[in-house]
JSON list of C-alpha atoms in Angstrom, two decimals:
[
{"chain": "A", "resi": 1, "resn": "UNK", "atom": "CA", "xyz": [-35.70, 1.69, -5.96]},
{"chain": "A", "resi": 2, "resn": "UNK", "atom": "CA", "xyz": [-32.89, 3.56, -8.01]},
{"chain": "A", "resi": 3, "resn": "UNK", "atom": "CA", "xyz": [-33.78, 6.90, -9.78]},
{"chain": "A", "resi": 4, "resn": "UNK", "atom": "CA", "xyz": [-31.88, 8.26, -12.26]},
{"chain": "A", "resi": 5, "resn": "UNK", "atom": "CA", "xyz": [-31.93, 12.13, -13.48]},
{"chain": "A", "resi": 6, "resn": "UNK", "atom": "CA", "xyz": [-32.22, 12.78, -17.09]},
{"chain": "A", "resi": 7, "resn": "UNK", "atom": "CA", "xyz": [-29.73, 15.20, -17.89]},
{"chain": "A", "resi": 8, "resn": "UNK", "atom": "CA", "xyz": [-28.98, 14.59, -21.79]},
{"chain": "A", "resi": 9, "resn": "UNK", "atom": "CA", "xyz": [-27.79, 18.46, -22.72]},
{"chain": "A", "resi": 10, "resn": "UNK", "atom": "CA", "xyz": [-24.14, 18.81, -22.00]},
{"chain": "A", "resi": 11, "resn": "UNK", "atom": "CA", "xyz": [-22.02, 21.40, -23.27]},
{"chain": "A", "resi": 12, "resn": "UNK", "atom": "CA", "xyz": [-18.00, 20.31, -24.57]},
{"chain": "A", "resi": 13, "resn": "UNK", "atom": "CA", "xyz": [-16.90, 21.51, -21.64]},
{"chain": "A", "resi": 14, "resn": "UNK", "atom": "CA", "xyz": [-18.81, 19.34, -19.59]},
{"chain": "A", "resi": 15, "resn": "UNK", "atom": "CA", "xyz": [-17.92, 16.49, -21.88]},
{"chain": "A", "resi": 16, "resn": "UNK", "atom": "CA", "xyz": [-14.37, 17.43, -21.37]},
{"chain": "A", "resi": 17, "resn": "UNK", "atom": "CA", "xyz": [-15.25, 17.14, -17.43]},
{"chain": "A", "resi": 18, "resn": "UNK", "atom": "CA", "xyz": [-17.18, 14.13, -17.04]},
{"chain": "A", "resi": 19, "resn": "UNK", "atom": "CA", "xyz": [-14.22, 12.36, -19.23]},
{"chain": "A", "resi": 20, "resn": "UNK", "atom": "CA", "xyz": [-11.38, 13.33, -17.09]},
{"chain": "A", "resi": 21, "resn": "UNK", "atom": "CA", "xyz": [-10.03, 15.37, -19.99]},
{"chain": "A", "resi": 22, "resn": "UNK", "atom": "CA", "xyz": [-8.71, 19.14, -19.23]},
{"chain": "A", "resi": 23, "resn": "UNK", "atom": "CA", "xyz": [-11.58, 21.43, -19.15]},
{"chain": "A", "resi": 24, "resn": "UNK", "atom": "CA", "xyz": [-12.40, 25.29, -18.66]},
{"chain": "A", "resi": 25, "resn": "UNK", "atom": "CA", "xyz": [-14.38, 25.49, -14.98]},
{"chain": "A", "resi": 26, "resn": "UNK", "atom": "CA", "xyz": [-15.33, 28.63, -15.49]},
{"chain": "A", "resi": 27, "resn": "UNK", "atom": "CA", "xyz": [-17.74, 27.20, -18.44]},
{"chain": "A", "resi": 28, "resn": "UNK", "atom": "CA", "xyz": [-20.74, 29.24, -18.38]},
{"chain": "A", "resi": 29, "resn": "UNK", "atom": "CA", "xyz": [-22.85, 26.35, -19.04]},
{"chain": "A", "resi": 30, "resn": "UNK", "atom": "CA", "xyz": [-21.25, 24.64, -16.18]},
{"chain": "A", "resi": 31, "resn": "UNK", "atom": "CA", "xyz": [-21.80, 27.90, -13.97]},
{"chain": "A", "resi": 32, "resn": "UNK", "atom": "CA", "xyz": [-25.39, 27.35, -15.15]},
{"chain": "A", "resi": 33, "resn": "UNK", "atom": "CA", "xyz": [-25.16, 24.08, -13.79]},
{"chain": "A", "resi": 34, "resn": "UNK", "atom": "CA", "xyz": [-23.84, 24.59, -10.33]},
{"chain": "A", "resi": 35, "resn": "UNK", "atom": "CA", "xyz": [-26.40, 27.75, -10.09]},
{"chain": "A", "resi": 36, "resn": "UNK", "atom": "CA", "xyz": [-29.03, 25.16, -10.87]},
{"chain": "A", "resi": 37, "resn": "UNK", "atom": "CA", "xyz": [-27.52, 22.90, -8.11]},
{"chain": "A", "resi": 38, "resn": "UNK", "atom": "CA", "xyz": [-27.93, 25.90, -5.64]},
{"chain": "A", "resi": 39, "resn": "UNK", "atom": "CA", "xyz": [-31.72, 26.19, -6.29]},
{"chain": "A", "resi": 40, "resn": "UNK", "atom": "CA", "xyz": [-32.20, 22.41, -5.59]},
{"chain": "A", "resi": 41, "resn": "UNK", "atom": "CA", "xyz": [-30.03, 22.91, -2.69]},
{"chain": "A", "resi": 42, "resn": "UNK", "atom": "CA", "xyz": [-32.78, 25.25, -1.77]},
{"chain": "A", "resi": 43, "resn": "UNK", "atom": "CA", "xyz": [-35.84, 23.49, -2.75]},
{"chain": "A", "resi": 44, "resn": "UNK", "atom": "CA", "xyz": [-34.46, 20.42, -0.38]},
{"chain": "A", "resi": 45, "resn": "UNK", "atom": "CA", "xyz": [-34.47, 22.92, 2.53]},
{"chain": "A", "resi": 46, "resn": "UNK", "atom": "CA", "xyz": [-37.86, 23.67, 2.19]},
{"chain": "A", "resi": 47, "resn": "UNK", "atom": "CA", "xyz": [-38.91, 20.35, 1.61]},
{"chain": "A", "resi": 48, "resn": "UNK", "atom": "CA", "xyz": [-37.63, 18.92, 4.72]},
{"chain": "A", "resi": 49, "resn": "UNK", "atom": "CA", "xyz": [-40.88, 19.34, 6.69]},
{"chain": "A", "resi": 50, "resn": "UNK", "atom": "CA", "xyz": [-42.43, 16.68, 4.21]},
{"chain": "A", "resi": 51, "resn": "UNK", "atom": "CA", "xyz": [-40.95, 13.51, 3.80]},
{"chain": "A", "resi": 52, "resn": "UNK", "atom": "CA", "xyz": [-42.53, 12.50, 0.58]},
{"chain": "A", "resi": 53, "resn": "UNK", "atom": "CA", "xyz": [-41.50, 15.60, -1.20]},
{"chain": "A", "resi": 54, "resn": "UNK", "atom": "CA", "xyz": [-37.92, 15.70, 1.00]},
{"chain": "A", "resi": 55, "resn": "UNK", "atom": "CA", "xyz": [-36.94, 12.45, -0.80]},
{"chain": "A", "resi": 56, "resn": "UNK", "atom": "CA", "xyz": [-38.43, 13.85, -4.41]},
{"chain": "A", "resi": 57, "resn": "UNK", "atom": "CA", "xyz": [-35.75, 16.70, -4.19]},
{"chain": "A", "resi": 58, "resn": "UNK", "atom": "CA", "xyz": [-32.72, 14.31, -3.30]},
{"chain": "A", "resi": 59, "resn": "UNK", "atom": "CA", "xyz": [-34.20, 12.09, -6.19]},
{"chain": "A", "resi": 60, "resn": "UNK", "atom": "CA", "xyz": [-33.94, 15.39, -8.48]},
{"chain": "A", "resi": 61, "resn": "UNK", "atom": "CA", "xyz": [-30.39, 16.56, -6.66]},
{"chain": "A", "resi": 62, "resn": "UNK", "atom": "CA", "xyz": [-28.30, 13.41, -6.82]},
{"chain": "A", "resi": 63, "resn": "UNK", "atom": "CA", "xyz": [-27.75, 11.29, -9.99]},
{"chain": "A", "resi": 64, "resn": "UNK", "atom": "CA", "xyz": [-29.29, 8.32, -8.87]},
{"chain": "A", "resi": 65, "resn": "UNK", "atom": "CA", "xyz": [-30.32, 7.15, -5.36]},
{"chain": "A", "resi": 66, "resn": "UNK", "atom": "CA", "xyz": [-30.90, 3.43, -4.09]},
{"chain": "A", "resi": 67, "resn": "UNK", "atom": "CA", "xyz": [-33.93, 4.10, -2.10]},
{"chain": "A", "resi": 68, "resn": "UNK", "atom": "CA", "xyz": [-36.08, 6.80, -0.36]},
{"chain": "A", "resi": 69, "resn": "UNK", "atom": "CA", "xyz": [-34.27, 6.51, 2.66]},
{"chain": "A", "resi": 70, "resn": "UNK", "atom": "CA", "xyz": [-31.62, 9.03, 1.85]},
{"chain": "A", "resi": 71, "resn": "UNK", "atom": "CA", "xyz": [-31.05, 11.67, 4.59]},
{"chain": "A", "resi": 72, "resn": "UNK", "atom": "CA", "xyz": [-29.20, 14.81, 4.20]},
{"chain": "A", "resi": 73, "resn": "UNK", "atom": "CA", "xyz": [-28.49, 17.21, 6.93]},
{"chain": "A", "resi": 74, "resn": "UNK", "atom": "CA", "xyz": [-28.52, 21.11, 5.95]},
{"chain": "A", "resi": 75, "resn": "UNK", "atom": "CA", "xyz": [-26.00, 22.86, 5.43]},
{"chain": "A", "resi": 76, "resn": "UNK", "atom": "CA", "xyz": [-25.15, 20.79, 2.66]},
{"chain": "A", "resi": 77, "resn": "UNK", "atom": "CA", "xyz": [-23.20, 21.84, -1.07]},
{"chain": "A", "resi": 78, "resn": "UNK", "atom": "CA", "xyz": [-22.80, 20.32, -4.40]},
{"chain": "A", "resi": 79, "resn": "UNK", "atom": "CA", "xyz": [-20.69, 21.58, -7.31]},
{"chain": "A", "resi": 80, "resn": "UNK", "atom": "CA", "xyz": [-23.49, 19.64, -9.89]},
{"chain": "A", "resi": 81, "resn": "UNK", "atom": "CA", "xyz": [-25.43, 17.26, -7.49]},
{"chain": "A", "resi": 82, "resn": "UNK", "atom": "CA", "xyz": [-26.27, 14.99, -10.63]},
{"chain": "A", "resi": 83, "resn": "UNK", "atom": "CA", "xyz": [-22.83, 13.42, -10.64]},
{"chain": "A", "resi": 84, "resn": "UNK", "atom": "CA", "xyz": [-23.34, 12.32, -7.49]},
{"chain": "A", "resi": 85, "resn": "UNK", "atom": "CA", "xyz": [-24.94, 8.66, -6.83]},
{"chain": "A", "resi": 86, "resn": "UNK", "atom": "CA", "xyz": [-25.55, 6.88, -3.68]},
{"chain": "A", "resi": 87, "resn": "UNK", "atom": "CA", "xyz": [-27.16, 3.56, -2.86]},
{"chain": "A", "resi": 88, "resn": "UNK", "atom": "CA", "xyz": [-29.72, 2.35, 0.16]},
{"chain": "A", "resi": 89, "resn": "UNK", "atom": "CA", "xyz": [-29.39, 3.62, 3.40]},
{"chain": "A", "resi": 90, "resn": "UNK", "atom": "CA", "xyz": [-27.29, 6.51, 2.43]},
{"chain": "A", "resi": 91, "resn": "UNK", "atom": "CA", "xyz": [-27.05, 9.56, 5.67]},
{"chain": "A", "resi": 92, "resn": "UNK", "atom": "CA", "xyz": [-24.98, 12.87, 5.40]},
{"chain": "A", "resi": 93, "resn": "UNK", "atom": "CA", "xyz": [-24.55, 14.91, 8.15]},
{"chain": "A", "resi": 94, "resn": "UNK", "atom": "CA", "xyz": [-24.25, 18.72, 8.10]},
{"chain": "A", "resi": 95, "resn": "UNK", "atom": "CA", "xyz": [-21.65, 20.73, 6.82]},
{"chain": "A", "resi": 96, "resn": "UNK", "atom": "CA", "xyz": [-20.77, 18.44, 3.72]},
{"chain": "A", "resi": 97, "resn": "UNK", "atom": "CA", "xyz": [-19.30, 19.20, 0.36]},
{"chain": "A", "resi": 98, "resn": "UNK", "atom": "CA", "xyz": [-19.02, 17.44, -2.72]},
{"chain": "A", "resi": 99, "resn": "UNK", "atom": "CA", "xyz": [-17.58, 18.67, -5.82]},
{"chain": "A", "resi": 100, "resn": "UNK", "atom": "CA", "xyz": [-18.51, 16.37, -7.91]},
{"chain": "A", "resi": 101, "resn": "UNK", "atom": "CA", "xyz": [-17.36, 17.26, -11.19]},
{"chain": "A", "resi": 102, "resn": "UNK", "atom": "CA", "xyz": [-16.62, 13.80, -12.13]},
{"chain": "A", "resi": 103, "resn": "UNK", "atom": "CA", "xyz": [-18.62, 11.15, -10.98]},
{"chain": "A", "resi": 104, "resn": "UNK", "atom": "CA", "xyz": [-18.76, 10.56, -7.16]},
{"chain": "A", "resi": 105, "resn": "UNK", "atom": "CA", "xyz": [-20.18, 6.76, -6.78]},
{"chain": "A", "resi": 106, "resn": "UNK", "atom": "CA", "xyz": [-21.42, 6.12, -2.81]},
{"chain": "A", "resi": 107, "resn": "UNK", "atom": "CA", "xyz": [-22.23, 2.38, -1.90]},
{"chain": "A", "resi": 108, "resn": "UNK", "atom": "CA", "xyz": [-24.91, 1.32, 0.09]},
{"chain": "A", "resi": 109, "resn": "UNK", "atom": "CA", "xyz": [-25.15, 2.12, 3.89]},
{"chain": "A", "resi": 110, "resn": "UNK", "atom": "CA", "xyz": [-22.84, 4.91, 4.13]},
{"chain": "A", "resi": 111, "resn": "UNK", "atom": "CA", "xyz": [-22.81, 7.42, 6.71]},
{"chain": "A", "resi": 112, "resn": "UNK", "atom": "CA", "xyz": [-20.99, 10.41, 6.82]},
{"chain": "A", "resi": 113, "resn": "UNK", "atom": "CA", "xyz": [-20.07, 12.51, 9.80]},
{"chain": "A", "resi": 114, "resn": "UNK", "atom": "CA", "xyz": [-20.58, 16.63, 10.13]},
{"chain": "A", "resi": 115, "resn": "UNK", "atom": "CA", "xyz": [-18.05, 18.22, 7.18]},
{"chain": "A", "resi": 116, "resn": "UNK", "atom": "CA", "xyz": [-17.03, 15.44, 5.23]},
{"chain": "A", "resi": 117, "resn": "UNK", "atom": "CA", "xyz": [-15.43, 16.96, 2.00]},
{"chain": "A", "resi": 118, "resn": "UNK", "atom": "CA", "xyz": [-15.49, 14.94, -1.28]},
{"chain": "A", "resi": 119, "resn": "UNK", "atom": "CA", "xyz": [-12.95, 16.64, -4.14]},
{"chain": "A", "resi": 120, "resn": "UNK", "atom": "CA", "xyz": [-12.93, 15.35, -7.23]},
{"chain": "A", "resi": 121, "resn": "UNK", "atom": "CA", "xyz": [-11.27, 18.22, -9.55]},
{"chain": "A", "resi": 122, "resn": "UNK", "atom": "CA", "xyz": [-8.03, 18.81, -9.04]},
{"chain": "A", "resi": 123, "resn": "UNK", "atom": "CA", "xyz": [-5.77, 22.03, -10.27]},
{"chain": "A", "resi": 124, "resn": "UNK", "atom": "CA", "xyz": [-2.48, 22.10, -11.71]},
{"chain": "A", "resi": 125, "resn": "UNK", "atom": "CA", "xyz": [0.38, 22.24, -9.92]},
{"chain": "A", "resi": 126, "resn": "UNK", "atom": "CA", "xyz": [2.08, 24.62, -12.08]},
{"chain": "A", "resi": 127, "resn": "UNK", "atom": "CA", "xyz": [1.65, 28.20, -11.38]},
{"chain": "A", "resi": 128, "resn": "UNK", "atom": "CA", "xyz": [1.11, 29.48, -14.91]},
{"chain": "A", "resi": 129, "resn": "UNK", "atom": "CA", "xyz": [-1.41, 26.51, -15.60]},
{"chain": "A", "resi": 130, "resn": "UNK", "atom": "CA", "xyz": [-3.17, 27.06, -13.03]},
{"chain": "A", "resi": 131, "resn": "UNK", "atom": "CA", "xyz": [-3.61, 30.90, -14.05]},
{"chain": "A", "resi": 132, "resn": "UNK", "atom": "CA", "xyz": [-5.75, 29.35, -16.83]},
{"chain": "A", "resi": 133, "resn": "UNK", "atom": "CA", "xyz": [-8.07, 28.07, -14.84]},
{"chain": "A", "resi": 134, "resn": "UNK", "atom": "CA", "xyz": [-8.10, 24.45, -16.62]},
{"chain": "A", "resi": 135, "resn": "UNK", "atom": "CA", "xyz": [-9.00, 21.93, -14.59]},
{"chain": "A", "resi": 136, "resn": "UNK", "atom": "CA", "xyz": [-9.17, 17.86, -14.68]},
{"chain": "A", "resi": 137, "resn": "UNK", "atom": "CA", "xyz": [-11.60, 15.51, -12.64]},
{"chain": "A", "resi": 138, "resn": "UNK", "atom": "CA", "xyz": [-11.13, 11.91, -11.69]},
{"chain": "A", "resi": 139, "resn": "UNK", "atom": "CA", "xyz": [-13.94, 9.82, -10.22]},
{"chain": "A", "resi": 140, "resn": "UNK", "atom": "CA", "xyz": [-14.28, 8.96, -6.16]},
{"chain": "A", "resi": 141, "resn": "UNK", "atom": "CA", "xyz": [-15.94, 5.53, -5.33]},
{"chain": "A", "resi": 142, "resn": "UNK", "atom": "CA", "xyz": [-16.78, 4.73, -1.72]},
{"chain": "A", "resi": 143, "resn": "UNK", "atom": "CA", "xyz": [-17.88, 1.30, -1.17]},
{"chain": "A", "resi": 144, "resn": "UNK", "atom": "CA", "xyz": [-20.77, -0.64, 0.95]},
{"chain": "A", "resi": 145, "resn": "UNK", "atom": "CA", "xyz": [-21.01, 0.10, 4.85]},
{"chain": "A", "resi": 146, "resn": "UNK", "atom": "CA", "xyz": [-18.27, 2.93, 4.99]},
{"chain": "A", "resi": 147, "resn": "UNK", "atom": "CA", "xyz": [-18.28, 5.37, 7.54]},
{"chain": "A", "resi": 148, "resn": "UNK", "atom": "CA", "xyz": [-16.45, 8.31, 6.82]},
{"chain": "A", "resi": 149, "resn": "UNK", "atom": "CA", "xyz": [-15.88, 10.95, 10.04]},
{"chain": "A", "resi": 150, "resn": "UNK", "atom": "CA", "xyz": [-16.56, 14.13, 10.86]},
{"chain": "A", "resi": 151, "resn": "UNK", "atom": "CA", "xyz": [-14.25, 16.80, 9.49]},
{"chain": "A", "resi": 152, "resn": "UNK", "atom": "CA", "xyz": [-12.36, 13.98, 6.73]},
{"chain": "A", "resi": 153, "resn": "UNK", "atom": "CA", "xyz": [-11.21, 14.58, 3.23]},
{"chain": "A", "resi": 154, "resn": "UNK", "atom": "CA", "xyz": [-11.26, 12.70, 0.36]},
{"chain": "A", "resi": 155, "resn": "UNK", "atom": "CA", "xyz": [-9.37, 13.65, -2.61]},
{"chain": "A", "resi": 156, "resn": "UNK", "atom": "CA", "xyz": [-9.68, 13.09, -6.53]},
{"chain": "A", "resi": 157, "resn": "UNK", "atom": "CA", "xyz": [-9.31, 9.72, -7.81]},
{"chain": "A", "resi": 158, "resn": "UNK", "atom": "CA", "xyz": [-9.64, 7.49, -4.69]},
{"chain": "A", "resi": 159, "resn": "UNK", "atom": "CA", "xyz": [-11.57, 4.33, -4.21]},
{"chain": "A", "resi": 160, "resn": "UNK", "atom": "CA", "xyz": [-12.37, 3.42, -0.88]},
{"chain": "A", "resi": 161, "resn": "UNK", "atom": "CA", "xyz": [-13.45, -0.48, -0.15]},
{"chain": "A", "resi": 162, "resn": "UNK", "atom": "CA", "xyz": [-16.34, -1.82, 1.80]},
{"chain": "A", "resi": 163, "resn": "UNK", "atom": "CA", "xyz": [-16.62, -1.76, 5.14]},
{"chain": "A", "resi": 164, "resn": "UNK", "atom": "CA", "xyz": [-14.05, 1.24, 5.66]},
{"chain": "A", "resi": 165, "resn": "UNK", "atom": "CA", "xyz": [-14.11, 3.56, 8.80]},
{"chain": "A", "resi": 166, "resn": "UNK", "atom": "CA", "xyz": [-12.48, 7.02, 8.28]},
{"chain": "A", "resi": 167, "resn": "UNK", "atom": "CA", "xyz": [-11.47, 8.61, 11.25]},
{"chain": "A", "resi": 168, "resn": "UNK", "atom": "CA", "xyz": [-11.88, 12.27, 11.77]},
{"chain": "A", "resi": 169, "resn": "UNK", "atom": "CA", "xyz": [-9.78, 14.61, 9.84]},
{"chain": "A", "resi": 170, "resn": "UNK", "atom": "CA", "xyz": [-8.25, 11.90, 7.57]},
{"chain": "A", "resi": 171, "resn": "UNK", "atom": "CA", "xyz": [-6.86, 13.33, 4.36]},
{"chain": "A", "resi": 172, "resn": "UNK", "atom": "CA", "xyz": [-7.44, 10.46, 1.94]},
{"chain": "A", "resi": 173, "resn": "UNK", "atom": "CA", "xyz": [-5.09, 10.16, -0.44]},
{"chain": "A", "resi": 174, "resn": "UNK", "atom": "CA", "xyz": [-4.94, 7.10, -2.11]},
{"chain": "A", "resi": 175, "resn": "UNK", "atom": "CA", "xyz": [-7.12, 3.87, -2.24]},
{"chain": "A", "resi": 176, "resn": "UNK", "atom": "CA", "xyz": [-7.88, 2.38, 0.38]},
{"chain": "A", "resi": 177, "resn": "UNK", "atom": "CA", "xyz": [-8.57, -1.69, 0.70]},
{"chain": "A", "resi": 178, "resn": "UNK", "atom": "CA", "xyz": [-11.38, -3.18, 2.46]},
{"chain": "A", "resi": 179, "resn": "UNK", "atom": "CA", "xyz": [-12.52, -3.36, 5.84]},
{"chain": "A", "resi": 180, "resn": "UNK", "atom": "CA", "xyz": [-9.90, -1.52, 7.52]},
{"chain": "A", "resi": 181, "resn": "UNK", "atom": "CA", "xyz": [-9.55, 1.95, 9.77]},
{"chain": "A", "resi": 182, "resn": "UNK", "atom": "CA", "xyz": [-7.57, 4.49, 8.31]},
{"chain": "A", "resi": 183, "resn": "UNK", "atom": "CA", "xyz": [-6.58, 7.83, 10.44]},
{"chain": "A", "resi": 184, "resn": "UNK", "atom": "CA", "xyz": [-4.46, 10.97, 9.43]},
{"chain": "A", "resi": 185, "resn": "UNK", "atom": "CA", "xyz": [-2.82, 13.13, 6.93]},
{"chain": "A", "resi": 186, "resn": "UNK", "atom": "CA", "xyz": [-2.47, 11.29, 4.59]},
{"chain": "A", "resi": 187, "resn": "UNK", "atom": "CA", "xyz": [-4.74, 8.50, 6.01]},
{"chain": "A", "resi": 188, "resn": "UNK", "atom": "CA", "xyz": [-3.34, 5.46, 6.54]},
{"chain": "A", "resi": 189, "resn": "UNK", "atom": "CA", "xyz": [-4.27, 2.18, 8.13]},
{"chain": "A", "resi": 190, "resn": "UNK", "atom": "CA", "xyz": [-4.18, 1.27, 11.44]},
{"chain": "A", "resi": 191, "resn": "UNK", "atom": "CA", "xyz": [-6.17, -1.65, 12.27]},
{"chain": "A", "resi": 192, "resn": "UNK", "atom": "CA", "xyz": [-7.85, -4.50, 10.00]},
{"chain": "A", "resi": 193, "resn": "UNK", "atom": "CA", "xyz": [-11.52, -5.14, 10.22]}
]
């Protein structure tokens, strides 16, 4: 069972955003958006209690989810929610971000640990660039039966292979291959699967 949210109005900027083109975050019809996220934020808090309706409000949170198995642990925040979309089996623990500005693609049977952080906008280096607030998103992909733990990072732009573990506090960086551990800041491998 995979639902998919209808969201067919999109502002330039948001074009801009989902393309991995520069683009203005402080949109207001992106702040529209992520105020929007907030309230569904909400909405799954209060639906927790029920588990019919608790899987309803990640169906209208995330972008598309694999089954109604999906479990996510309060606190919990989204930049936009629907550019997030995670398969069967899918569990976050509490304390999570993901800014998911640009498309954030979880496989099936992922876990994540307490404060896992997902980034996928990214600021200029420069100074004066960054004093004009433009921004630029690239896509995350996490494969099939990752675990990523508690406290980890993952930055714009990296894929992560199947059957990953993420140690605590890893700073992803850059791809990572399949089945493997990676550890550290930047994360790097230290044992094959």
């Amino acid at each position: 069972m995979t639902t998919e949210s209808n969201n067919s109005a999109c502002s330039e900027e948001q074009r801009k955003m989902l393309a991995g083109e520069d683009y203005d975050g402080f949109d207001p019809y992106l702040a529209e958006l992520r105020a929007r996220t907030r309230e569904q934020v909400a909405e799954l808090e209060r639906a927790r209690a029920n588990p019919k309706k608790y899987a309803v409000a990640i169906q209208n949170l995330l972008g598309s989810v694999g089954d109604d198995k999906a479990i996510i642990e309060s606190p919990v925040y989204f930049d936009y929610g629907h550019n997030t979309h995670v398969g069967k089996g899918f569990y976050m623990n509490s304390m999570c971000v993901i800014l998911d500005s640009a498309r954030v693609d979880i496989g099936d049977d992922v876990m994540f640990g307490p404060a896992v952080q997902v980034y996928t906008p990214q600021h200029p280096l420069d100074p004066a660039l960054r004093r004009t607030k433009i921004l630029k998103a690239l896509p995350v992909k996490i494969g099939d039966g990752v675990w990523v733990g508690g406290g980890a990072v993952i930055l714009p732009g990296v894929t992560i292979g199947d059957g990953v573990t993420i140690g605590a506090g890893a700073v992803v960086t850059k791809d990572v291959p399949d089945n493997v551990v990676v550890v550290g800041n930047p994360a790097h491998i230290v044992k094959l699967l």
